Amino acid sequence: MKTVKTLLTLIITLTLTLISKAQNTEFTILTYNIYHGEQAYQKGKPNLDDIAKLIKDIDPDFVALQEVDSMTQRTAEVYDGKAVDLVNKLASKTGMHGFFAKAIDYSGGGYGEGLLSKNPAELSKIDLPIPQGGEGRAMAIASYKLKNEQTITFGATHLCHQFDSNRIAQTEAIVEHLEKKIGPSIVAGDLNFKPETTPYKILEKGYIDAAASYGNPLPTIPYENPRSRIDYVWLSKNSNWEITEVKVIPVGFSDHMPVLVKVVLKD
């Protein structure tokens, strides 16, 4: 009788564990400033093949890309005289779905933010404010419906590198926009701020800094002698996340290093 009870207990425990795992969703997130498709330390040499291989090896669900050119003369100078849509090219090389969020006209084409999604998603963009002027910025957005019918929103962005007032306004705009969404959200990108600054504190009210929470907040720039952490993945506090891995990947295809974050979204 005791053996039967023990067996039943094991079966129930295993069943509950399997049900719990089935309700959870794992995500792999990557953010990378790709230096307009050129090797940062080898002028004139393309970096897309290296970046595409890195992405394929990691197999992420979402990728946030910064410093992205689309059909510019700058890319033509690097890619055998032919202007390149960098997001489209990376999407083709990785088998992912790509989206380019143009922030400004540049060099005969566009410059802005990119997003790659493993699965089909509703893709859109918002332009971010620049109250002090300077270079325009945008956020690319992917909205993806999970198996439980919940929608997750992923925002890929690159904040102003010039003025703190712009970064504050842009952070506030991102928070305000995502507050209107129902369900979990993730913000990733080159945010050009440090943890002691006002924009960080604004985002921290509703979001978790994945690297700081995991306990591994390493510098992300420059690749040669890294000393600053300005590339982030943030997780909305309205959801139950388990952070299982945070890694700054030591590759020198750009002046930034990519940040990899793996999470479990629990029901």
Short mmCIF file of C-alpha atoms in Angstrom, two decimals:
data_model
loop_
_atom_site.label_atom_id
_atom_site.label_comp_id
_atom_site.label_asym_id
_atom_site.label_seq_id
_atom_site.Cartn_x
_atom_site.Cartn_y
_atom_site.Cartn_z
CA MET A 1 0.00 0.00 0.00
CA LYS A 2 2.84 2.34 0.89
CA THR A 3 4.49 1.64 -2.48
CA VAL A 4 1.27 2.53 -4.33
CA LYS A 5 0.95 5.82 -2.43
CA THR A 6 4.55 6.69 -3.18
CA LEU A 7 4.03 5.92 -6.87
CA LEU A 8 0.87 8.04 -6.99
CA THR A 9 2.70 10.93 -5.32
CA LEU A 10 5.49 10.72 -7.89
CA ILE A 11 2.98 10.62 -10.77
CA ILE A 12 1.09 13.66 -9.42
CA THR A 13 4.32 15.60 -8.86
CA LEU A 14 5.57 14.80 -12.36
CA THR A 15 2.23 15.76 -13.89
CA LEU A 16 2.13 19.09 -12.07
CA THR A 17 5.71 19.80 -13.11
CA LEU A 18 4.94 19.08 -16.77
CA ILE A 19 1.81 21.24 -16.65
CA SER A 20 3.79 24.08 -15.08
CA LYS A 21 6.50 23.87 -17.74
CA ALA A 22 3.91 23.77 -20.51
CA GLN A 23 2.41 27.02 -19.24
CA ASN A 24 5.78 28.79 -19.16
CA THR A 25 7.34 30.33 -22.26
CA GLU A 26 11.08 30.66 -22.83
CA PHE A 27 12.56 33.58 -24.75
CA THR A 28 16.06 34.28 -25.98
CA ILE A 29 16.74 37.98 -26.56
CA LEU A 30 19.72 39.56 -28.30
CA THR A 31 20.56 43.23 -28.68
CA TYR A 32 23.43 44.42 -30.87
CA ASN A 33 24.64 47.75 -32.21
CA ILE A 34 25.96 46.58 -35.61
CA TYR A 35 27.96 49.69 -36.62
CA HIS A 36 26.11 50.22 -39.94
CA GLY A 37 27.21 46.84 -41.32
CA GLU A 38 30.94 47.52 -41.26
CA GLN A 39 33.68 45.99 -39.13
CA ALA A 40 34.40 48.67 -36.53
CA TYR A 41 38.11 47.92 -36.42
CA GLN A 42 38.66 47.06 -40.09
CA LYS A 43 37.41 49.97 -42.18
CA GLY A 44 35.70 48.95 -45.40
CA LYS A 45 35.17 45.30 -44.38
CA PRO A 46 31.57 43.97 -44.13
CA ASN A 47 30.37 42.40 -40.88
CA LEU A 48 26.95 40.97 -41.83
CA ASP A 49 28.13 37.39 -42.46
CA ASP A 50 29.75 37.29 -39.02
CA ILE A 51 26.67 38.78 -37.35
CA ALA A 52 24.31 36.44 -39.21
CA LYS A 53 26.33 33.41 -38.10
CA LEU A 54 26.29 34.65 -34.52
CA ILE A 55 22.51 35.07 -34.63
CA LYS A 56 21.97 31.63 -36.17
CA ASP A 57 24.19 30.01 -33.53
CA ILE A 58 22.23 31.71 -30.72
CA ASP A 59 18.81 31.10 -32.31
CA PRO A 60 17.06 34.02 -30.56
CA ASP A 61 13.35 34.78 -30.53
CA PHE A 62 13.91 38.53 -30.87
CA VAL A 63 16.88 40.64 -31.92
CA ALA A 64 17.19 44.41 -31.43
CA LEU A 65 19.60 46.02 -33.90
CA GLN A 66 21.01 49.54 -33.73
CA GLU A 67 22.96 51.75 -36.13
CA VAL A 68 21.17 50.17 -39.05
CA ASP A 69 21.47 51.50 -42.63
CA SER A 70 18.99 50.83 -45.40
CA MET A 71 20.06 51.37 -49.02
CA THR A 72 22.65 54.03 -48.18
CA GLN A 73 25.71 54.98 -50.14
CA ARG A 74 27.66 54.19 -47.00
CA THR A 75 26.70 50.52 -47.35
CA ALA A 76 27.54 50.62 -51.06
CA GLU A 77 31.08 51.65 -50.17
CA VAL A 78 31.42 48.52 -48.02
CA TYR A 79 29.38 46.01 -50.10
CA ASP A 80 30.98 46.08 -53.57
CA GLY A 81 29.27 49.23 -54.76
CA LYS A 82 25.71 48.01 -54.07
CA ALA A 83 23.51 49.72 -51.49
CA VAL A 84 22.20 47.23 -48.93
CA ASP A 85 19.11 47.00 -46.73
CA LEU A 86 20.91 45.59 -43.69
CA VAL A 87 17.83 44.28 -41.86
CA ASN A 88 16.48 42.59 -44.98
CA LYS A 89 19.88 41.02 -45.62
CA LEU A 90 20.17 39.73 -42.04
CA ALA A 91 16.61 38.40 -42.14
CA SER A 92 17.45 36.50 -45.32
CA LYS A 93 20.70 35.10 -43.90
CA THR A 94 19.13 34.01 -40.59
CA GLY A 95 15.66 32.91 -41.71
CA MET A 96 14.04 35.40 -39.36
CA HIS A 97 11.39 38.06 -39.99
CA GLY A 98 12.92 41.51 -40.33
CA PHE A 99 11.66 45.05 -39.83
CA PHE A 100 13.44 48.38 -40.34
CA ALA A 101 12.29 51.45 -38.40
CA LYS A 102 13.75 54.46 -40.20
CA ALA A 103 14.66 57.31 -37.87
CA ILE A 104 16.28 59.68 -40.38
CA ASP A 105 17.11 60.04 -44.05
CA TYR A 106 20.80 59.41 -44.48
CA SER A 107 23.35 58.98 -47.28
CA GLY A 108 20.77 58.48 -50.01
CA GLY A 109 18.77 55.98 -47.94
CA GLY A 110 17.66 55.54 -44.35
CA TYR A 111 19.20 55.07 -40.92
CA GLY A 112 17.53 53.80 -37.78
CA GLU A 113 16.64 50.73 -35.77
CA GLY A 114 16.12 47.12 -36.80
CA LEU A 115 14.22 44.17 -35.38
CA LEU A 116 14.34 40.46 -36.13
CA SER A 117 11.65 38.04 -34.94
CA LYS A 118 11.81 34.26 -35.11
CA ASN A 119 8.03 34.03 -35.56
CA PRO A 120 5.64 36.17 -37.58
CA ALA A 121 4.57 39.19 -35.53
CA GLU A 122 2.69 42.43 -35.92
CA LEU A 123 5.43 44.97 -36.69
CA SER A 124 5.28 48.73 -36.25
CA LYS A 125 7.34 51.73 -35.19
CA ILE A 126 7.07 54.94 -33.23
CA ASP A 127 9.22 58.04 -33.64
CA LEU A 128 10.80 59.26 -30.43
CA PRO A 129 10.97 62.92 -29.33
CA ILE A 130 14.08 65.07 -29.71
CA PRO A 131 13.18 68.23 -27.72
CA GLN A 132 16.76 69.48 -27.82
CA GLY A 133 17.21 68.65 -31.50
CA GLY A 134 19.89 66.39 -32.89
CA GLU A 135 19.60 63.03 -34.59
CA GLY A 136 16.14 61.49 -34.91
CA ARG A 137 15.37 58.23 -33.12
CA ALA A 138 12.69 55.55 -33.37
CA MET A 139 11.57 52.30 -31.73
CA ALA A 140 10.74 49.19 -33.74
CA ILE A 141 7.97 47.12 -32.17
CA ALA A 142 6.95 43.48 -32.52
CA SER A 143 3.69 42.25 -31.00
CA TYR A 144 3.50 38.46 -30.81
CA LYS A 145 0.59 36.36 -29.59
CA LEU A 146 1.54 33.47 -27.32
CA LYS A 147 -0.16 30.07 -27.17
CA ASN A 148 -2.22 31.20 -24.19
CA GLU A 149 -3.55 34.11 -26.32
CA GLN A 150 -1.50 36.61 -24.29
CA THR A 151 0.42 39.15 -26.38
CA ILE A 152 4.06 40.00 -25.70
CA THR A 153 5.47 43.29 -26.99
CA PHE A 154 9.14 43.66 -27.90
CA GLY A 155 10.61 47.11 -28.44
CA ALA A 156 13.98 47.62 -30.14
CA THR A 157 15.47 51.09 -29.86
CA HIS A 158 18.52 53.34 -29.82
CA LEU A 159 18.35 56.46 -27.66
CA CYS A 160 20.03 59.80 -28.30
CA HIS A 161 23.80 59.87 -27.87
CA GLN A 162 23.99 63.67 -27.64
CA PHE A 163 21.61 65.13 -25.04
CA ASP A 164 20.34 63.85 -21.71
CA SER A 165 17.10 65.82 -22.14
CA ASN A 166 16.41 63.83 -25.32
CA ARG A 167 17.10 60.54 -23.56
CA ILE A 168 14.73 61.50 -20.75
CA ALA A 169 11.97 62.44 -23.19
CA GLN A 170 12.54 59.29 -25.25
CA THR A 171 12.45 57.02 -22.20
CA GLU A 172 9.22 58.65 -21.03
CA ALA A 173 7.71 58.20 -24.51
CA ILE A 174 8.65 54.51 -24.58
CA VAL A 175 7.13 53.89 -21.15
CA GLU A 176 3.97 55.81 -22.05
CA HIS A 177 3.53 53.88 -25.29
CA LEU A 178 4.08 50.45 -23.75
CA GLU A 179 1.81 51.19 -20.79
CA LYS A 180 -1.07 51.12 -23.28
CA LYS A 181 -0.24 47.52 -24.20
CA ILE A 182 -1.83 44.62 -22.34
CA GLY A 183 0.58 41.91 -21.31
CA PRO A 184 4.33 41.56 -20.86
CA SER A 185 6.80 43.79 -22.68
CA ILE A 186 10.53 43.88 -23.31
CA VAL A 187 12.69 46.88 -24.23
CA ALA A 188 16.13 46.24 -25.67
CA GLY A 189 18.82 48.29 -27.33
CA ASP A 190 21.68 50.73 -27.11
CA LEU A 191 20.19 53.21 -24.66
CA ASN A 192 23.21 55.47 -24.26
CA PHE A 193 22.71 55.92 -20.52
CA LYS A 194 24.30 54.57 -17.37
CA PRO A 195 22.57 53.21 -14.23
CA GLU A 196 23.07 56.36 -12.17
CA THR A 197 21.20 58.59 -14.66
CA THR A 198 17.62 59.90 -14.79
CA PRO A 199 16.52 57.88 -17.86
CA TYR A 200 17.60 54.68 -16.11
CA LYS A 201 15.55 55.58 -13.04
CA ILE A 202 12.49 56.37 -15.21
CA LEU A 203 12.63 52.97 -16.89
CA GLU A 204 13.40 51.21 -13.61
CA LYS A 205 10.00 52.18 -12.18
CA GLY A 206 8.18 49.71 -14.41
CA TYR A 207 10.94 47.49 -15.78
CA ILE A 208 13.65 45.14 -14.56
CA ASP A 209 17.22 45.62 -15.78
CA ALA A 210 17.92 41.99 -16.70
CA ALA A 211 21.71 42.15 -16.28
CA ALA A 212 21.56 43.92 -12.91
CA SER A 213 18.85 41.57 -11.65
CA TYR A 214 20.83 38.53 -12.77
CA GLY A 215 23.91 39.93 -11.05
CA ASN A 216 26.13 40.20 -14.10
CA PRO A 217 26.15 43.85 -15.26
CA LEU A 218 29.28 43.85 -17.42
CA PRO A 219 30.40 46.70 -19.71
CA THR A 220 29.31 46.44 -23.35
CA ILE A 221 31.45 49.08 -25.09
CA PRO A 222 34.00 49.41 -26.54
CA TYR A 223 35.00 45.93 -27.59
CA GLU A 224 38.63 46.93 -27.14
CA ASN A 225 38.96 47.70 -23.41
CA PRO A 226 35.23 47.72 -22.51
CA ARG A 227 34.36 50.21 -19.78
CA SER A 228 30.73 51.34 -20.18
CA ARG A 229 27.40 49.53 -19.94
CA ILE A 230 24.88 51.22 -22.24
CA ASP A 231 23.29 48.20 -23.98
CA TYR A 232 20.32 46.71 -22.11
CA VAL A 233 17.42 44.30 -22.01
CA TRP A 234 14.53 45.41 -19.76
CA LEU A 235 11.59 43.25 -18.64
CA SER A 236 8.21 44.66 -17.62
CA LYS A 237 7.37 44.36 -13.94
CA ASN A 238 3.74 43.51 -14.76
CA SER A 239 4.80 39.91 -15.50
CA ASN A 240 6.53 37.03 -13.77
CA TRP A 241 9.99 36.53 -15.28
CA GLU A 242 12.77 34.13 -14.44
CA ILE A 243 16.10 35.28 -15.85
CA THR A 244 18.16 32.20 -16.66
CA GLU A 245 21.17 33.72 -18.45
CA VAL A 246 22.75 37.09 -19.18
CA LYS A 247 25.90 37.28 -21.25
CA VAL A 248 27.95 39.97 -22.97
CA ILE A 249 29.36 38.13 -25.96
CA PRO A 250 33.04 38.97 -26.63
CA VAL A 251 33.02 39.44 -30.41
CA GLY A 252 34.60 42.40 -32.20
CA PHE A 253 32.41 42.81 -35.29
CA SER A 254 31.31 46.22 -33.93
CA ASP A 255 32.55 48.70 -31.34
CA HIS A 256 29.70 47.40 -29.13
CA MET A 257 29.37 43.83 -27.91
CA PRO A 258 26.05 42.00 -28.19
CA VAL A 259 24.03 41.27 -25.05
CA LEU A 260 22.27 37.91 -24.77
CA VAL A 261 19.44 37.40 -22.27
CA LYS A 262 17.43 34.22 -21.72
CA VAL A 263 14.21 34.35 -19.73
CA VAL A 264 11.20 32.27 -18.80
CA LEU A 265 7.84 34.02 -18.79
CA LYS A 266 5.72 32.27 -16.17
CA ASP A 267 1.94 32.18 -16.13
#
